[in-house]
Short mmCIF file of C-alpha atoms in Angstrom, two decimals:
data_model
loop_
_atom_site.label_atom_id
_atom_site.label_comp_id
_atom_site.label_asym_id
_atom_site.label_seq_id
_atom_site.Cartn_x
_atom_site.Cartn_y
_atom_site.Cartn_z
CA MET A 744 -4.45 -2.93 28.77
CA ARG A 745 -3.43 0.10 26.74
CA ASP A 746 -5.36 2.11 24.16
CA ILE A 747 -3.11 2.77 21.18
CA PHE A 748 -3.95 4.68 17.98
CA LEU A 749 -2.22 4.86 14.64
CA CYS A 750 -3.47 8.04 12.93
CA ASP A 751 -2.91 7.95 9.17
CA LEU A 752 -3.67 11.01 7.04
CA ASN A 753 -5.29 9.94 3.76
CA ASN A 754 -3.46 10.79 0.52
CA PHE A 755 -1.62 13.39 2.54
CA TYR A 756 0.38 15.36 -0.04
CA ALA A 757 -2.52 15.52 -2.50
CA SER A 758 -4.95 16.30 0.35
CA CYS A 759 -2.84 19.28 1.43
CA GLU A 760 -2.87 20.61 -2.11
CA MET A 761 -6.66 20.26 -2.29
CA ALA A 762 -7.09 21.86 1.13
CA ILE A 763 -5.50 25.11 -0.06
CA ASP A 764 -7.02 25.10 -3.56
CA GLU A 765 -10.78 24.65 -3.59
CA SER A 766 -10.85 24.59 -7.41
CA ILE A 767 -9.18 21.16 -7.60
CA ARG A 768 -11.03 19.35 -4.81
CA ASP A 769 -13.31 17.48 -7.20
CA LEU A 770 -10.57 16.69 -9.72
CA PRO A 771 -7.95 13.91 -9.99
CA VAL A 772 -4.76 15.26 -8.37
CA ALA A 773 -1.18 14.01 -8.25
CA VAL A 774 2.00 15.39 -6.72
CA SER A 775 5.35 15.16 -8.49
CA GLY A 776 8.65 16.89 -9.06
CA ARG A 777 10.37 18.20 -12.23
CA LEU A 778 7.07 19.17 -13.88
CA GLU A 779 8.80 21.36 -16.42
CA GLU A 780 10.35 18.28 -18.01
CA ARG A 781 7.32 16.01 -17.55
CA LYS A 782 9.87 13.46 -16.34
CA GLY A 783 8.93 13.74 -12.69
CA VAL A 784 7.65 10.72 -10.81
CA VAL A 785 4.23 10.68 -9.14
CA ILE A 786 4.83 10.46 -5.38
CA ALA A 787 1.23 10.97 -4.24
CA LYS A 788 -2.27 10.96 -5.67
CA ASN A 789 -5.87 11.33 -4.54
CA TYR A 790 -8.60 8.74 -4.88
CA LYS A 791 -9.99 10.19 -8.10
CA ALA A 792 -6.57 9.85 -9.72
CA LYS A 793 -6.32 6.31 -8.41
CA GLU A 794 -9.66 5.46 -9.99
CA MET A 795 -8.21 6.57 -13.33
CA GLY A 796 -5.27 4.18 -12.93
CA VAL A 797 -2.68 6.71 -11.80
CA ASP A 798 -0.19 5.11 -9.44
CA VAL A 799 2.74 6.19 -7.32
CA GLY A 800 5.89 5.68 -9.37
CA ASP A 801 4.32 6.63 -12.69
CA LEU A 802 6.20 9.18 -14.73
CA VAL A 803 4.19 12.36 -15.17
CA PHE A 804 3.68 11.83 -18.89
CA GLN A 805 2.47 8.27 -18.20
CA ALA A 806 0.04 9.53 -15.59
CA LEU A 807 -1.31 12.16 -18.03
CA GLN A 808 -1.84 9.46 -20.63
CA LYS A 809 -3.96 7.53 -18.18
CA CYS A 810 -5.78 10.63 -16.97
CA PRO A 811 -5.61 13.61 -19.36
CA ASN A 812 -7.42 15.95 -16.92
CA LEU A 813 -5.03 15.07 -14.09
CA VAL A 814 -3.96 18.10 -12.04
CA VAL A 815 -0.25 17.69 -11.32
CA LYS A 816 1.19 19.77 -8.48
CA PRO A 817 4.90 20.24 -7.76
CA THR A 818 6.09 19.05 -4.38
CA ASN A 819 5.67 21.60 -1.61
CA PHE A 820 7.25 20.14 1.52
CA GLU A 821 6.92 23.39 3.42
CA LEU A 822 3.14 23.03 3.04
CA TYR A 823 3.14 19.35 4.01
CA ASN A 824 5.26 19.96 7.11
CA LYS A 825 2.97 22.81 8.09
CA TYR A 826 -0.11 20.59 7.90
CA SER A 827 1.69 17.74 9.67
CA LYS A 828 2.53 20.08 12.53
CA MET A 829 -1.06 21.35 12.74
CA VAL A 830 -2.37 17.79 12.92
CA ARG A 831 0.05 16.97 15.74
CA GLU A 832 -1.10 20.04 17.65
CA ILE A 833 -4.61 18.58 17.56
CA LEU A 834 -3.39 15.18 18.72
CA LEU A 835 -1.45 16.71 21.59
CA LYS A 836 -4.67 18.11 23.04
CA TYR A 837 -5.56 14.52 23.99
CA THR A 838 -2.23 13.12 25.21
CA ASP A 839 1.46 13.94 25.37
CA ARG A 840 2.26 10.45 24.07
CA VAL A 841 2.26 11.26 20.38
CA GLU A 842 5.00 9.50 18.44
CA PRO A 843 5.52 10.43 14.77
CA PHE A 844 5.91 7.42 12.52
CA SER A 845 6.15 9.43 9.29
CA ILE A 846 5.11 12.86 8.09
CA ASP A 847 1.51 11.62 7.73
CA GLU A 848 1.31 9.04 10.53
CA CYS A 849 1.46 9.20 14.32
CA PHE A 850 1.03 6.73 17.14
CA MET A 851 -0.93 7.89 20.17
CA ASP A 852 -1.48 6.36 23.61
CA VAL A 853 -4.81 7.58 25.06
CA THR A 854 -4.87 5.10 27.95
CA ASN A 855 -4.91 7.97 30.45
CA SER A 856 -7.19 10.22 28.39
CA LYS A 857 -10.54 8.88 29.60
CA ILE A 858 -11.68 12.42 30.39
CA PHE A 859 -12.29 12.79 26.64
CA GLY A 860 -14.38 9.60 26.38
CA THR A 861 -13.85 6.04 25.28
CA PRO A 862 -11.05 5.23 22.85
CA LEU A 863 -13.58 4.99 20.02
CA GLU A 864 -15.11 8.34 20.98
CA ILE A 865 -11.69 9.98 21.15
CA ALA A 866 -10.71 8.58 17.73
CA ASN A 867 -13.86 9.94 16.13
CA LYS A 868 -13.40 13.32 17.81
CA ILE A 869 -9.86 13.58 16.48
CA LYS A 870 -10.85 12.49 12.99
CA GLU A 871 -13.69 14.99 12.80
CA GLU A 872 -11.64 17.87 14.24
CA VAL A 873 -8.87 17.32 11.70
CA LYS A 874 -11.40 17.23 8.87
CA GLU A 875 -13.30 20.31 10.07
CA LYS A 876 -10.29 22.49 10.89
CA LEU A 877 -7.81 21.46 8.23
CA GLY A 878 -9.92 20.05 5.42
CA ILE A 879 -8.10 16.71 5.24
CA THR A 880 -9.22 13.25 6.29
CA MET A 881 -7.68 10.65 8.55
CA SER A 882 -8.04 6.92 9.13
CA ILE A 883 -7.34 5.68 12.65
CA GLY A 884 -6.48 2.19 13.81
CA VAL A 885 -7.37 1.49 17.44
CA SER A 886 -5.92 -1.43 19.38
CA TYR A 887 -4.01 -2.44 22.49
CA ASN A 888 -0.57 -2.40 20.85
CA LYS A 889 1.34 -0.62 18.10
CA THR A 890 1.43 -3.47 15.61
CA PHE A 891 -2.30 -4.14 15.57
CA ALA A 892 -3.14 -0.40 15.59
CA LYS A 893 -0.96 0.07 12.50
CA ILE A 894 -2.57 -2.89 10.71
CA ALA A 895 -6.07 -1.74 11.71
CA SER A 896 -5.45 1.72 10.24
CA GLU A 897 -5.29 0.10 6.80
CA PHE A 898 -8.66 -1.65 7.09
CA LYS A 899 -10.85 1.16 5.84
CA LYS A 900 -9.98 4.38 4.02
CA PRO A 901 -10.60 7.27 3.80
CA ASP A 902 -12.06 8.93 6.90
CA ALA A 903 -12.63 5.87 9.08
CA VAL A 904 -11.92 4.34 12.47
CA SER A 905 -11.17 0.60 12.75
CA VAL A 906 -10.81 -1.29 16.02
CA VAL A 907 -8.95 -4.48 16.89
CA THR A 908 -9.31 -5.85 20.43
CA LYS A 909 -7.64 -8.60 22.39
CA GLY A 910 -10.79 -10.61 21.93
CA ASP A 911 -11.06 -10.39 18.14
CA TYR A 912 -7.52 -9.99 16.78
CA LYS A 913 -7.33 -13.63 15.70
CA GLU A 914 -10.41 -13.12 13.56
CA LYS A 915 -9.38 -9.72 12.17
CA ILE A 916 -5.58 -9.99 12.02
CA TRP A 917 -4.57 -13.62 11.77
CA THR A 918 -6.55 -14.25 8.58
CA LEU A 919 -4.59 -11.56 6.71
CA ASP A 920 -1.90 -12.32 4.16
CA ILE A 921 1.61 -12.12 5.56
CA SER A 922 2.28 -9.06 3.38
CA LYS A 923 -0.07 -7.06 5.65
CA MET A 924 2.21 -7.59 8.65
CA VAL A 925 4.10 -4.49 9.74
CA GLY A 926 7.75 -4.69 8.72
CA ILE A 927 7.37 -7.30 6.00
CA GLY A 928 8.35 -6.03 2.56
CA LYS A 929 8.29 -7.87 -0.74
CA ARG A 930 11.56 -9.75 -0.32
CA LEU A 931 10.78 -10.95 3.19
CA GLU A 932 7.27 -11.89 2.10
CA GLU A 933 8.69 -14.06 -0.66
CA LYS A 934 11.19 -15.64 1.73
CA LEU A 935 8.55 -16.52 4.32
CA LYS A 936 6.14 -17.90 1.74
CA LYS A 937 8.84 -20.29 0.55
CA TYR A 938 8.45 -21.91 3.99
CA ASN A 939 4.65 -21.91 3.80
CA ILE A 940 4.27 -18.92 6.13
CA ASN A 941 1.44 -17.33 4.19
CA THR A 942 -0.72 -15.58 6.80
CA ILE A 943 -0.13 -13.63 10.00
CA LYS A 944 -1.48 -16.65 11.86
CA ASP A 945 1.21 -18.81 10.27
CA LEU A 946 3.81 -16.33 11.50
CA ALA A 947 2.38 -16.29 15.02
CA ASN A 948 2.41 -20.09 15.20
CA VAL A 949 5.75 -20.72 13.50
CA ASP A 950 8.31 -22.72 15.44
CA PHE A 951 10.40 -20.37 17.61
CA ASP A 952 13.72 -22.06 16.89
CA PHE A 953 13.01 -22.16 13.15
CA ILE A 954 12.18 -18.46 12.82
CA SER A 955 15.21 -17.63 15.00
CA ARG A 956 17.51 -19.53 12.65
CA LEU A 957 15.84 -18.02 9.60
CA LEU A 958 15.69 -14.34 10.62
CA GLY A 959 17.39 -13.98 14.01
CA LYS A 960 16.04 -11.34 16.39
CA VAL A 961 13.86 -9.79 13.69
CA GLY A 962 12.15 -13.15 13.25
CA ARG A 963 11.58 -13.57 16.97
CA ASP A 964 10.13 -10.07 17.23
CA LEU A 965 7.88 -10.58 14.21
CA LYS A 966 6.52 -13.80 15.70
CA ALA A 967 5.85 -12.11 19.06
CA TYR A 968 4.14 -9.10 17.50
CA ALA A 969 2.00 -11.31 15.25
CA SER A 970 0.94 -13.13 18.42
CA GLY A 971 -0.18 -9.87 20.00
CA ASP A 972 2.82 -9.63 22.31
CA ASP A 973 3.91 -6.11 21.46
CA TYR A 974 4.69 -4.14 24.62
CA ARG A 975 6.52 -1.18 23.12
CA GLU A 976 5.44 2.15 24.51
CA VAL A 977 4.34 5.18 22.53
CA ASP A 978 7.08 7.74 23.09
CA LEU A 979 6.60 11.26 24.43
CA TYR A 980 6.26 13.87 21.70
CA GLU A 981 8.93 16.04 23.32
CA HIS A 982 11.50 13.52 22.15
CA TYR A 983 10.60 14.28 18.54
CA ILE A 984 10.94 18.05 18.49
CA MET A 985 13.38 18.71 15.66
CA PRO A 986 16.22 21.20 15.81
CA LYS A 987 15.99 23.89 13.17
CA SER A 988 19.39 23.18 11.65
CA VAL A 989 22.22 20.69 11.69
CA GLY A 990 25.66 21.42 10.34
CA ASN A 991 29.38 21.14 10.62
CA SER A 992 32.50 22.81 9.27
CA THR A 993 36.19 22.36 9.67
CA THR A 994 39.48 24.12 9.00
CA PHE A 995 41.79 21.66 7.29
CA TYR A 996 45.38 21.03 8.26
CA ARG A 997 46.42 22.10 4.73
CA ASP A 998 44.88 24.13 1.93
CA LEU A 999 42.68 22.20 -0.48
CA ILE A 1000 43.60 22.90 -4.11
CA LYS A 1001 42.74 19.90 -6.27
CA LYS A 1002 39.16 18.89 -7.03
CA GLU A 1003 39.64 15.52 -5.37
CA ASP A 1004 40.62 17.36 -2.19
CA ILE A 1005 37.42 19.42 -2.33
CA ILE A 1006 35.35 16.29 -2.90
CA LEU A 1007 37.07 14.55 0.04
CA GLY A 1008 36.52 17.57 2.28
CA PHE A 1009 32.81 17.73 1.51
CA THR A 1010 32.52 13.94 1.86
CA ILE A 1011 33.91 14.02 5.39
CA ILE A 1012 31.71 16.94 6.39
CA SER A 1013 28.54 15.47 4.86
CA GLU A 1014 29.19 12.21 6.73
CA SER A 1015 29.43 14.07 10.02
CA VAL A 1016 26.27 16.08 9.29
CA VAL A 1017 24.30 12.97 8.34
CA ASN A 1018 25.49 11.28 11.54
CA ARG A 1019 24.09 14.23 13.49
CA MET A 1020 20.81 13.94 11.63
CA ILE A 1021 20.60 10.27 12.57
CA LYS A 1022 21.44 11.11 16.19
CA TYR A 1023 18.52 13.54 16.37
CA ASN A 1024 16.19 11.26 14.36
CA LEU A 1025 15.99 13.76 11.51
CA GLN A 1026 14.93 11.89 8.43
CA SER A 1027 15.62 14.29 5.57
CA ALA A 1028 16.53 17.89 4.76
CA ARG A 1029 15.29 20.11 1.98
CA THR A 1030 17.77 22.99 2.12
CA MET A 1031 21.56 23.19 2.38
CA THR A 1032 23.95 26.08 2.91
CA VAL A 1033 27.50 25.55 1.66
CA HIS A 1034 30.32 27.54 3.27
CA ALA A 1035 33.93 28.05 2.13
CA LYS A 1036 36.91 30.13 3.25
CA ASP A 1037 40.09 30.54 1.24
CA LYS A 1038 43.69 31.04 2.37
CA ASP A 1039 43.18 34.82 2.46
CA LEU A 1040 40.21 34.32 4.82
CA ASN A 1041 37.67 35.39 2.23
CA THR A 1042 34.39 33.72 3.24
CA PHE A 1043 31.55 32.74 0.95
CA SER A 1044 28.25 30.91 1.42
CA LYS A 1045 25.40 29.83 -0.81
CA GLN A 1046 21.99 28.31 0.03
CA VAL A 1047 20.57 25.70 -2.34
CA THR A 1048 17.58 23.36 -2.39
CA PHE A 1049 17.61 19.62 -3.06
CA ASP A 1050 15.27 18.19 -5.70
CA TYR A 1051 13.85 15.93 -2.98
CA PRO A 1052 14.42 15.85 0.79
CA THR A 1053 17.47 13.74 1.55
CA ARG A 1054 19.67 12.25 4.24
CA SER A 1055 22.14 10.68 1.87
CA THR A 1056 25.83 11.55 2.20
CA ASN A 1057 26.24 10.88 -1.53
CA VAL A 1058 23.49 13.32 -2.51
CA ILE A 1059 24.65 15.96 -0.02
CA THR A 1060 28.30 15.68 -1.09
CA GLN A 1061 27.44 15.83 -4.80
CA LYS A 1062 25.23 18.90 -4.31
CA ALA A 1063 27.86 20.63 -2.19
CA VAL A 1064 30.62 20.06 -4.76
CA GLU A 1065 28.31 21.16 -7.57
CA THR A 1066 27.42 24.32 -5.63
CA PHE A 1067 31.05 25.09 -4.81
CA TYR A 1068 32.19 25.00 -8.43
CA LYS A 1069 29.10 26.78 -9.72
CA TYR A 1070 29.09 29.75 -7.36
CA PHE A 1071 32.53 30.04 -5.74
CA ASN A 1072 35.60 31.38 -7.53
CA LEU A 1073 38.06 30.16 -4.95
CA ASN A 1074 41.28 28.25 -4.71
CA SER A 1075 43.49 27.20 -1.82
CA ILE A 1076 40.57 26.43 0.44
CA ARG A 1077 41.14 26.69 4.19
CA LEU A 1078 37.63 25.81 5.47
CA LEU A 1079 34.51 24.04 4.19
CA GLY A 1080 31.14 23.72 5.84
CA ILE A 1081 27.64 22.32 5.31
CA HIS A 1082 24.47 23.27 7.18
CA LEU A 1083 21.10 21.59 6.56
CA THR A 1084 17.69 23.06 7.34
CA ASN A 1085 14.02 22.72 6.41
CA PHE A 1086 13.70 19.18 7.71
CA SER A 1087 11.05 16.69 6.77
CA ASP A 1088 10.22 13.64 8.84
CA SER A 1089 8.84 11.68 5.92
CA PHE A 1090 10.65 8.47 6.81
CA ILE A 1091 10.48 8.15 10.58
CA ASN A 1092 10.05 4.47 11.34
CA ASP A 1093 12.70 3.48 13.87
CA ASN A 1094 10.28 1.97 16.35
CA ILE A 1095 8.59 -0.41 13.93
CA PHE A 1096 10.49 -2.77 11.69
CA LYS A 1097 12.46 -1.14 8.92
CA THR A 1098 10.21 -0.50 5.93
CA LYS A 1099 11.19 -0.17 2.29
CA GLY A 1100 12.33 3.40 2.80
CA GLU A 1101 14.88 2.50 5.45
CA LYS A 1102 16.24 -0.77 4.14
CA ASN A 1103 18.49 1.25 1.87
CA ASP A 1104 19.66 3.68 4.57
CA ILE A 1105 23.32 2.86 4.05
CA ASP A 1106 24.53 5.83 6.07
CA LYS A 1107 22.67 4.68 9.17
CA ALA A 1108 23.99 1.14 8.76
CA VAL A 1109 27.56 2.44 8.45
CA LEU A 1110 27.13 4.57 11.58
CA GLU A 1111 25.79 1.62 13.56
CA ILE A 1112 28.67 -0.62 12.47
CA ASN A 1113 31.29 1.99 13.34
CA GLN A 1114 29.68 2.64 16.71
CA LYS A 1115 29.57 -1.06 17.49
CA LEU A 1116 33.26 -1.48 16.62
CA ASP A 1117 34.13 1.88 18.21
CA LYS A 1118 36.18 2.91 15.20
CA LYS A 1119 35.77 4.09 11.62
CA ALA A 1120 35.83 0.61 10.16
CA VAL A 1121 33.54 1.31 7.19
CA PHE A 1122 34.16 4.36 5.03
CA LYS A 1123 34.12 5.65 1.45
CA LEU A 1124 37.14 4.81 -0.66
CA ASN A 1125 38.19 8.41 -1.17
CA ASN A 1126 38.86 8.61 2.59
CA LEU A 1127 42.15 6.94 1.75
CA LEU A 1128 43.36 9.93 -0.26
CA ASP A 1129 44.45 11.83 2.85
CA ASP A 1130 44.20 10.22 6.25
CA LYS A 1131 44.50 13.52 8.13
CA ILE A 1132 41.57 15.07 6.26
CA SER A 1133 39.58 11.86 6.66
CA SER A 1134 40.13 11.95 10.43
CA SER A 1135 39.01 15.59 10.78
CA PHE A 1136 36.10 14.28 12.85
CA ASP A 1137 37.46 11.59 15.12
CA ARG A 1138 34.46 9.29 15.32
CA PRO A 1139 30.76 9.27 14.61
CA PRO A 1140 28.62 10.83 17.36
CA LEU A 1141 26.85 8.41 19.62
CA GLN A 1142 23.22 7.82 18.70
CA LYS A 1143 20.62 8.91 21.21
CA LYS A 1144 19.13 5.94 23.03
#
């Protein structure tokens, strides 16, 4: 029997802002981008803002209409990553099995950490240490597997510890609506409810052959996990140490002159860089440096910042092309390059079912298909403009297993 935690930092982005600014701690706070245009979208809020009806996804001007005294802070991912790292340093004092699930969530396995007390005692020690040292609160789910620990972490917020055991999970977990099951988003919820699978108990007891036909392996896994049969280990933290930069560049077989050539060149490079990010489990980057060299070997580079952290080849390509034409007065390009830094792990979720954030990770899906077929079978249409440029990088790098 293992002792698994899911540590969830409450209202993380807003909490970080309040931790460094005592003057706003008793006020409604939201975090958003593009404040100068009041068109930014609220991506985080504290409980006081929630009480006033402010919700994630609101436009800033809508949020201010609901709550005129709302304090709106611009996104500061450097701050959030700093606090995330400090929290993980506290967790690592208790075990080396700390597996990031997102920037504000981590799994822990404290099975071999009895020197620090019982699992409940350890959870409370961690929660209090984070609050005392960093000024932010945490809710912790405690159970014997990842799925139930994750669900338990949602039971009570903020600043709470909730426990689910092998003896009481049917009472605490099975009675919950199917939407509370890890890995079930709105579409899948609607699909399951069409077949009268309304609770987690219904999912656990569904006919094996039926759920296999309906959802394949995902369905079989969901049924097993709902039944308490989740034997996945919490990974070692050393596997999640991020490199400081990821990049690629190439000298093309001919000079690039036309704009469509430049776009194609950046497309190919951004695809290779995103593939490397996927390989190293890097979820998004905040900063990009664009490099270019012309036929006379004049070299130029420019560092730019994305509006939001990204791992999208489309976003990276578009920003690189925009940067090239804004800052570089070059023609007859010999070399192009892209390097990404300032990573955020906001969307790590590979070891639990794909959540809303990853369902639309087209780049990862393309990489997996091409790896499975061992060739570049899926690609963007502009790859057809010049086969030699498109094949500058022979094949996507193999993903780390």
